[in-house]
Short mmCIF file of N, CA and C in Angstrom, two decimals:
data_model
loop_
_atom_site.label_atom_id
_atom_site.label_comp_id
_atom_site.label_asym_id
_atom_site.label_seq_id
_atom_site.Cartn_x
_atom_site.Cartn_y
_atom_site.Cartn_z
N GLN A 1438 6.07 11.09 56.42
CA GLN A 1438 6.51 12.63 55.81
C GLN A 1438 6.03 12.62 54.44
N VAL A 1439 5.34 13.66 54.05
CA VAL A 1439 4.77 13.94 52.65
C VAL A 1439 5.28 15.22 52.34
N GLN A 1440 5.81 15.36 51.01
CA GLN A 1440 6.33 16.42 50.39
C GLN A 1440 5.45 16.78 49.20
N VAL A 1441 5.08 17.99 48.93
CA VAL A 1441 4.47 18.55 47.77
C VAL A 1441 5.51 19.64 47.06
N VAL A 1442 5.96 19.41 46.08
CA VAL A 1442 6.92 20.38 45.33
C VAL A 1442 6.69 20.97 44.04
N GLU A 1443 6.47 22.15 43.93
CA GLU A 1443 6.12 22.84 42.56
C GLU A 1443 7.41 23.19 41.87
N SER A 1444 7.37 23.30 40.45
CA SER A 1444 8.37 23.77 39.66
C SER A 1444 7.52 24.35 38.48
N GLY A 1445 8.36 25.05 37.70
CA GLY A 1445 7.88 25.67 36.39
C GLY A 1445 7.50 27.07 36.23
N GLY A 1446 7.55 27.85 37.42
CA GLY A 1446 7.07 29.19 37.36
C GLY A 1446 8.31 30.08 36.69
N GLY A 1447 7.91 31.33 36.60
CA GLY A 1447 8.96 32.28 35.94
C GLY A 1447 8.35 33.49 35.37
N LEU A 1448 9.11 34.09 34.57
CA LEU A 1448 8.71 35.44 33.93
C LEU A 1448 8.27 34.99 32.24
N VAL A 1449 7.23 35.61 32.14
CA VAL A 1449 6.79 35.10 30.66
C VAL A 1449 6.05 36.45 30.17
N GLN A 1450 6.20 36.60 28.69
CA GLN A 1450 5.53 37.83 28.34
C GLN A 1450 4.00 37.65 28.09
N PRO A 1451 3.35 38.88 27.98
CA PRO A 1451 1.86 38.64 27.75
C PRO A 1451 1.61 37.86 26.51
N GLY A 1452 0.64 37.06 26.54
CA GLY A 1452 0.35 36.04 25.60
C GLY A 1452 1.04 34.73 25.58
N GLY A 1453 1.92 34.62 26.25
CA GLY A 1453 2.97 33.38 26.36
C GLY A 1453 2.24 32.39 27.32
N SER A 1454 3.09 31.42 27.38
CA SER A 1454 2.68 30.00 28.06
C SER A 1454 3.60 29.62 29.06
N LEU A 1455 2.99 28.99 30.10
CA LEU A 1455 3.98 28.29 31.12
C LEU A 1455 3.38 26.98 31.50
N ARG A 1456 4.20 25.97 31.84
CA ARG A 1456 3.67 24.77 32.48
C ARG A 1456 4.28 24.58 33.80
N LEU A 1457 3.43 24.57 34.73
CA LEU A 1457 3.56 24.13 36.17
C LEU A 1457 3.48 22.78 36.51
N SER A 1458 4.45 22.17 37.23
CA SER A 1458 4.27 20.80 37.73
C SER A 1458 4.39 20.87 39.22
N CYS A 1459 3.71 19.68 39.74
CA CYS A 1459 3.84 19.62 41.11
C CYS A 1459 3.85 18.12 41.64
N ALA A 1460 4.78 17.79 42.25
CA ALA A 1460 4.86 16.46 42.56
C ALA A 1460 4.79 16.13 44.10
N ALA A 1461 4.06 14.92 44.48
CA ALA A 1461 3.86 14.68 45.82
C ALA A 1461 4.70 13.32 45.98
N SER A 1462 5.38 13.32 47.18
CA SER A 1462 6.25 12.30 47.48
C SER A 1462 6.18 11.87 49.06
N GLY A 1463 6.54 10.70 49.26
CA GLY A 1463 6.55 10.20 50.93
C GLY A 1463 5.67 9.01 51.11
N SER A 1464 5.37 9.05 52.13
CA SER A 1464 4.46 7.77 52.77
C SER A 1464 3.03 7.82 52.26
N ILE A 1465 2.87 7.79 50.98
CA ILE A 1465 1.43 8.06 50.43
C ILE A 1465 0.73 6.83 50.16
N PHE A 1466 -0.55 6.77 50.48
CA PHE A 1466 -1.36 5.50 50.38
C PHE A 1466 -2.29 5.77 49.21
N ASN A 1467 -2.73 7.11 49.12
CA ASN A 1467 -3.79 7.43 47.98
C ASN A 1467 -3.49 8.94 47.83
N ILE A 1468 -3.85 9.47 46.75
CA ILE A 1468 -4.04 10.96 46.42
C ILE A 1468 -5.35 11.09 45.95
N TYR A 1469 -6.24 12.08 46.39
CA TYR A 1469 -7.55 12.32 45.84
C TYR A 1469 -7.50 13.53 44.94
N THR A 1470 -8.07 14.51 45.31
CA THR A 1470 -8.14 15.73 44.64
C THR A 1470 -6.72 16.62 44.45
N MET A 1471 -6.29 16.96 43.47
CA MET A 1471 -5.10 17.89 43.49
C MET A 1471 -5.53 19.06 42.67
N GLY A 1472 -4.84 20.12 43.03
CA GLY A 1472 -5.17 21.35 42.25
C GLY A 1472 -4.24 22.33 42.41
N TRP A 1473 -4.54 23.61 41.98
CA TRP A 1473 -3.67 24.77 41.98
C TRP A 1473 -4.55 25.99 42.65
N TYR A 1474 -3.92 26.78 43.41
CA TYR A 1474 -4.53 28.10 43.92
C TYR A 1474 -3.45 29.12 43.73
N ARG A 1475 -3.82 30.31 43.57
CA ARG A 1475 -2.76 31.32 43.45
C ARG A 1475 -3.24 32.61 44.36
N GLN A 1476 -2.16 33.29 44.56
CA GLN A 1476 -2.40 34.63 45.52
C GLN A 1476 -1.54 35.66 44.81
N ALA A 1477 -2.20 36.67 44.46
CA ALA A 1477 -1.58 37.86 43.89
C ALA A 1477 -1.32 38.86 45.06
N PRO A 1478 -0.46 39.84 44.99
CA PRO A 1478 -0.19 40.81 45.93
C PRO A 1478 -1.46 41.58 46.26
N GLY A 1479 -1.82 41.58 47.74
CA GLY A 1479 -2.93 42.33 48.11
C GLY A 1479 -4.21 41.75 48.05
N LYS A 1480 -4.17 40.48 47.51
CA LYS A 1480 -5.51 39.66 47.15
C LYS A 1480 -5.55 38.35 47.89
N GLN A 1481 -6.67 37.83 48.12
CA GLN A 1481 -7.01 36.51 48.66
C GLN A 1481 -6.44 35.54 47.85
N ARG A 1482 -6.03 34.21 48.51
CA ARG A 1482 -5.72 33.26 47.73
C ARG A 1482 -7.03 32.59 46.98
N GLU A 1483 -6.99 32.35 45.63
CA GLU A 1483 -8.05 31.74 44.91
C GLU A 1483 -7.74 30.48 44.33
N MET A 1484 -8.84 29.63 43.99
CA MET A 1484 -8.71 28.45 43.46
C MET A 1484 -8.55 28.71 41.69
N VAL A 1485 -7.54 28.13 41.36
CA VAL A 1485 -7.51 28.34 39.75
C VAL A 1485 -8.14 27.04 39.15
N ALA A 1486 -7.57 25.75 39.59
CA ALA A 1486 -8.19 24.57 38.93
C ALA A 1486 -7.89 23.56 39.78
N GLN A 1487 -8.73 22.29 39.66
CA GLN A 1487 -8.65 21.12 40.51
C GLN A 1487 -8.98 19.83 39.70
N ILE A 1488 -8.57 18.79 40.09
CA ILE A 1488 -8.75 17.69 39.16
C ILE A 1488 -8.99 16.59 40.23
N SER A 1489 -10.05 15.69 39.98
CA SER A 1489 -10.17 14.53 40.88
C SER A 1489 -9.21 13.39 40.34
N ARG A 1490 -9.10 12.50 41.14
CA ARG A 1490 -8.47 11.23 40.91
C ARG A 1490 -8.84 10.62 39.46
N GLY A 1491 -10.18 10.74 39.34
CA GLY A 1491 -10.60 10.14 38.07
C GLY A 1491 -10.52 11.05 36.95
N GLY A 1492 -10.20 12.24 37.04
CA GLY A 1492 -9.84 13.09 35.90
C GLY A 1492 -10.97 14.19 35.70
N THR A 1493 -11.99 14.26 36.66
CA THR A 1493 -12.85 15.40 36.56
C THR A 1493 -12.36 16.85 37.05
N THR A 1494 -12.49 17.71 36.19
CA THR A 1494 -11.82 18.95 36.27
C THR A 1494 -12.78 20.17 36.70
N MET A 1495 -12.12 21.11 37.24
CA MET A 1495 -12.93 22.33 37.71
C MET A 1495 -12.06 23.49 37.52
N TYR A 1496 -12.55 24.60 36.91
CA TYR A 1496 -11.78 25.83 36.63
C TYR A 1496 -12.44 27.17 37.26
N GLU A 1497 -11.59 27.89 37.65
CA GLU A 1497 -12.12 29.13 38.00
C GLU A 1497 -12.45 29.92 36.63
N ASP A 1498 -13.32 30.88 36.79
CA ASP A 1498 -13.93 31.39 35.33
C ASP A 1498 -12.73 31.99 34.54
N SER A 1499 -11.83 32.68 34.90
CA SER A 1499 -10.78 33.45 34.12
C SER A 1499 -9.84 32.41 33.65
N ALA A 1500 -9.83 31.10 34.22
CA ALA A 1500 -8.92 30.26 33.69
C ALA A 1500 -9.47 29.43 32.61
N LYS A 1501 -10.86 29.45 32.36
CA LYS A 1501 -11.37 28.51 31.34
C LYS A 1501 -11.15 28.81 30.04
N GLY A 1502 -10.81 27.89 29.23
CA GLY A 1502 -10.30 28.15 27.97
C GLY A 1502 -8.77 28.56 27.69
N ARG A 1503 -8.15 28.90 28.72
CA ARG A 1503 -6.76 29.07 28.67
C ARG A 1503 -5.81 28.13 29.46
N PHE A 1504 -6.24 27.69 30.57
CA PHE A 1504 -5.42 26.74 31.32
C PHE A 1504 -5.97 25.26 31.21
N THR A 1505 -5.11 24.39 31.32
CA THR A 1505 -5.41 23.00 31.31
C THR A 1505 -4.75 22.38 32.54
N ILE A 1506 -5.57 21.70 33.40
CA ILE A 1506 -5.08 20.94 34.37
C ILE A 1506 -5.06 19.39 34.11
N SER A 1507 -4.04 18.75 34.46
CA SER A 1507 -3.84 17.20 34.16
C SER A 1507 -3.30 16.75 35.35
N ARG A 1508 -3.24 15.41 35.42
CA ARG A 1508 -2.41 14.58 36.44
C ARG A 1508 -1.84 13.25 35.93
N ASP A 1509 -0.73 12.73 36.68
CA ASP A 1509 -0.20 11.40 36.23
C ASP A 1509 -0.38 10.73 37.58
N ASN A 1510 -1.34 9.85 37.73
CA ASN A 1510 -1.34 9.16 38.95
C ASN A 1510 -0.20 8.25 39.36
N ALA A 1511 0.32 7.79 38.14
CA ALA A 1511 1.53 6.89 38.46
C ALA A 1511 2.77 7.65 39.10
N LYS A 1512 2.70 9.07 38.84
CA LYS A 1512 3.93 9.66 39.18
C LYS A 1512 3.43 10.49 40.22
N ASN A 1513 2.22 10.69 40.82
CA ASN A 1513 1.93 11.42 41.96
C ASN A 1513 2.06 12.89 41.55
N THR A 1514 1.75 13.30 40.23
CA THR A 1514 2.01 14.71 39.74
C THR A 1514 0.96 15.38 38.93
N VAL A 1515 0.77 16.59 39.42
CA VAL A 1515 -0.30 17.39 38.67
C VAL A 1515 0.42 18.53 37.93
N TYR A 1516 -0.16 18.80 36.68
CA TYR A 1516 0.24 19.80 35.92
C TYR A 1516 -0.71 20.94 35.68
N LEU A 1517 -0.20 22.03 35.36
CA LEU A 1517 -1.13 23.17 35.01
C LEU A 1517 -0.37 23.86 33.82
N GLN A 1518 -0.98 23.64 32.51
CA GLN A 1518 -0.72 24.27 31.29
C GLN A 1518 -1.39 25.47 31.19
N MET A 1519 -0.62 26.74 31.17
CA MET A 1519 -1.18 28.21 31.22
C MET A 1519 -0.89 28.71 29.96
N ASN A 1520 -1.97 29.02 29.11
CA ASN A 1520 -1.71 29.68 27.78
C ASN A 1520 -2.41 31.13 27.93
N SER A 1521 -2.02 31.88 26.69
CA SER A 1521 -2.53 33.25 26.60
C SER A 1521 -2.53 33.89 28.17
N LEU A 1522 -1.40 34.13 28.65
CA LEU A 1522 -1.15 34.58 29.94
C LEU A 1522 -1.27 36.07 29.75
N ASN A 1523 -1.92 36.72 30.85
CA ASN A 1523 -1.93 38.18 30.80
C ASN A 1523 -1.52 38.73 32.36
N ALA A 1524 -1.37 39.99 32.53
CA ALA A 1524 -0.77 40.55 33.75
C ALA A 1524 -1.57 40.18 34.96
N ASP A 1525 -2.89 39.82 34.69
CA ASP A 1525 -3.73 39.42 35.86
C ASP A 1525 -3.53 38.17 36.23
N ASP A 1526 -2.56 37.39 35.51
CA ASP A 1526 -2.23 35.79 36.09
C ASP A 1526 -0.94 35.97 36.96
N THR A 1527 -0.37 37.18 37.11
CA THR A 1527 0.79 37.18 38.02
C THR A 1527 0.35 37.13 39.40
N ALA A 1528 1.08 36.01 39.89
CA ALA A 1528 0.83 35.55 41.33
C ALA A 1528 1.80 34.57 41.66
N VAL A 1529 1.65 34.08 42.97
CA VAL A 1529 2.43 32.89 43.57
C VAL A 1529 1.29 31.83 43.35
N TYR A 1530 1.62 30.77 42.61
CA TYR A 1530 0.90 29.65 42.46
C TYR A 1530 1.20 28.52 43.46
N TYR A 1531 0.20 28.05 44.13
CA TYR A 1531 0.48 26.88 45.09
C TYR A 1531 -0.46 25.65 44.59
N CYS A 1532 0.41 24.58 44.71
CA CYS A 1532 -0.07 23.35 44.56
C CYS A 1532 -0.66 22.74 45.79
N TYR A 1533 -1.85 21.93 45.80
CA TYR A 1533 -2.21 21.21 47.04
C TYR A 1533 -2.78 19.75 46.57
N ALA A 1534 -2.73 18.85 47.47
CA ALA A 1534 -3.15 17.50 47.16
C ALA A 1534 -3.72 16.95 48.55
N ARG A 1535 -5.00 16.43 48.38
CA ARG A 1535 -5.52 15.68 49.34
C ARG A 1535 -5.05 14.26 49.45
N ILE A 1536 -4.30 14.00 50.41
CA ILE A 1536 -3.39 12.87 50.49
C ILE A 1536 -3.84 11.98 51.76
N ARG A 1537 -3.97 10.48 51.53
CA ARG A 1537 -4.05 9.67 52.69
C ARG A 1537 -2.84 9.13 52.61
N THR A 1538 -2.20 9.14 54.10
CA THR A 1538 -1.20 8.36 54.53
C THR A 1538 -1.75 7.10 55.41
N ARG A 1539 -1.04 6.49 56.03
CA ARG A 1539 -1.41 5.38 56.92
C ARG A 1539 -2.16 6.05 58.16
N ALA A 1540 -1.68 7.15 58.66
CA ALA A 1540 -2.46 7.68 59.79
C ALA A 1540 -3.44 8.61 59.54
N ILE A 1541 -3.50 9.33 58.58
CA ILE A 1541 -4.55 10.53 58.16
C ILE A 1541 -4.80 10.81 56.86
N GLU A 1542 -5.90 11.47 56.61
CA GLU A 1542 -6.26 12.12 55.30
C GLU A 1542 -6.20 13.61 55.47
N SER A 1543 -5.40 14.16 54.66
CA SER A 1543 -5.27 15.72 55.01
C SER A 1543 -4.87 16.47 53.62
N ASP A 1544 -5.02 17.79 53.59
CA ASP A 1544 -4.45 18.39 52.52
C ASP A 1544 -3.12 19.10 52.77
N TYR A 1545 -2.29 18.85 51.69
CA TYR A 1545 -0.71 19.17 51.71
C TYR A 1545 -0.62 20.37 50.80
N TRP A 1546 0.20 21.34 50.96
CA TRP A 1546 0.56 22.36 50.10
C TRP A 1546 1.93 22.45 49.79
N GLY A 1547 2.13 22.96 48.59
CA GLY A 1547 3.57 23.26 48.13
C GLY A 1547 3.92 24.57 48.75
N GLN A 1548 5.32 25.00 48.35
CA GLN A 1548 5.74 26.24 48.77
C GLN A 1548 5.50 27.32 48.04
N GLY A 1549 4.86 27.08 46.97
CA GLY A 1549 4.60 28.20 45.97
C GLY A 1549 5.61 28.37 45.01
N THR A 1550 5.15 28.83 43.69
CA THR A 1550 6.08 28.99 42.75
C THR A 1550 5.59 30.47 42.17
N GLN A 1551 6.59 31.34 41.91
CA GLN A 1551 6.12 32.70 41.23
C GLN A 1551 6.00 32.79 39.79
N VAL A 1552 4.92 33.18 39.23
CA VAL A 1552 4.41 33.42 37.94
C VAL A 1552 4.32 35.08 37.66
N THR A 1553 5.23 35.34 36.80
CA THR A 1553 5.15 36.92 36.61
C THR A 1553 5.01 37.17 35.05
N VAL A 1554 3.66 37.84 34.70
CA VAL A 1554 3.45 37.99 33.38
C VAL A 1554 3.76 39.61 33.17
N SER A 1555 4.82 39.77 32.32
CA SER A 1555 5.21 41.24 31.91
C SER A 1555 6.10 41.27 30.75
N SER A 1556 6.05 42.55 30.10
CA SER A 1556 6.93 42.75 28.97
C SER A 1556 7.95 43.45 29.32
#
């Protein structure tokens, strides 16, 4: 059994910051790419940022320069530091991790954490 659990969402004013965390646990042999997607009301889910096991990062255009993704391989955890937040960042943020267990290699998703940017 593998679990992926996010934390750190909430309500923040425009221009503010939030840090999301996501920890994977269970019968894990290895974790490859980890990342964050988000889904705003009425919109499709979109990739925000991802990071390889070696630390190579990729960002969606609107996240570049404002968001920073990082990971701690020893803790099976990925973080998303979000600065200069605006209303367009309001969404449910989902963490994912490509994980190899003894049986298979698959993508695992968290349950989502709400981020609301509002004054």
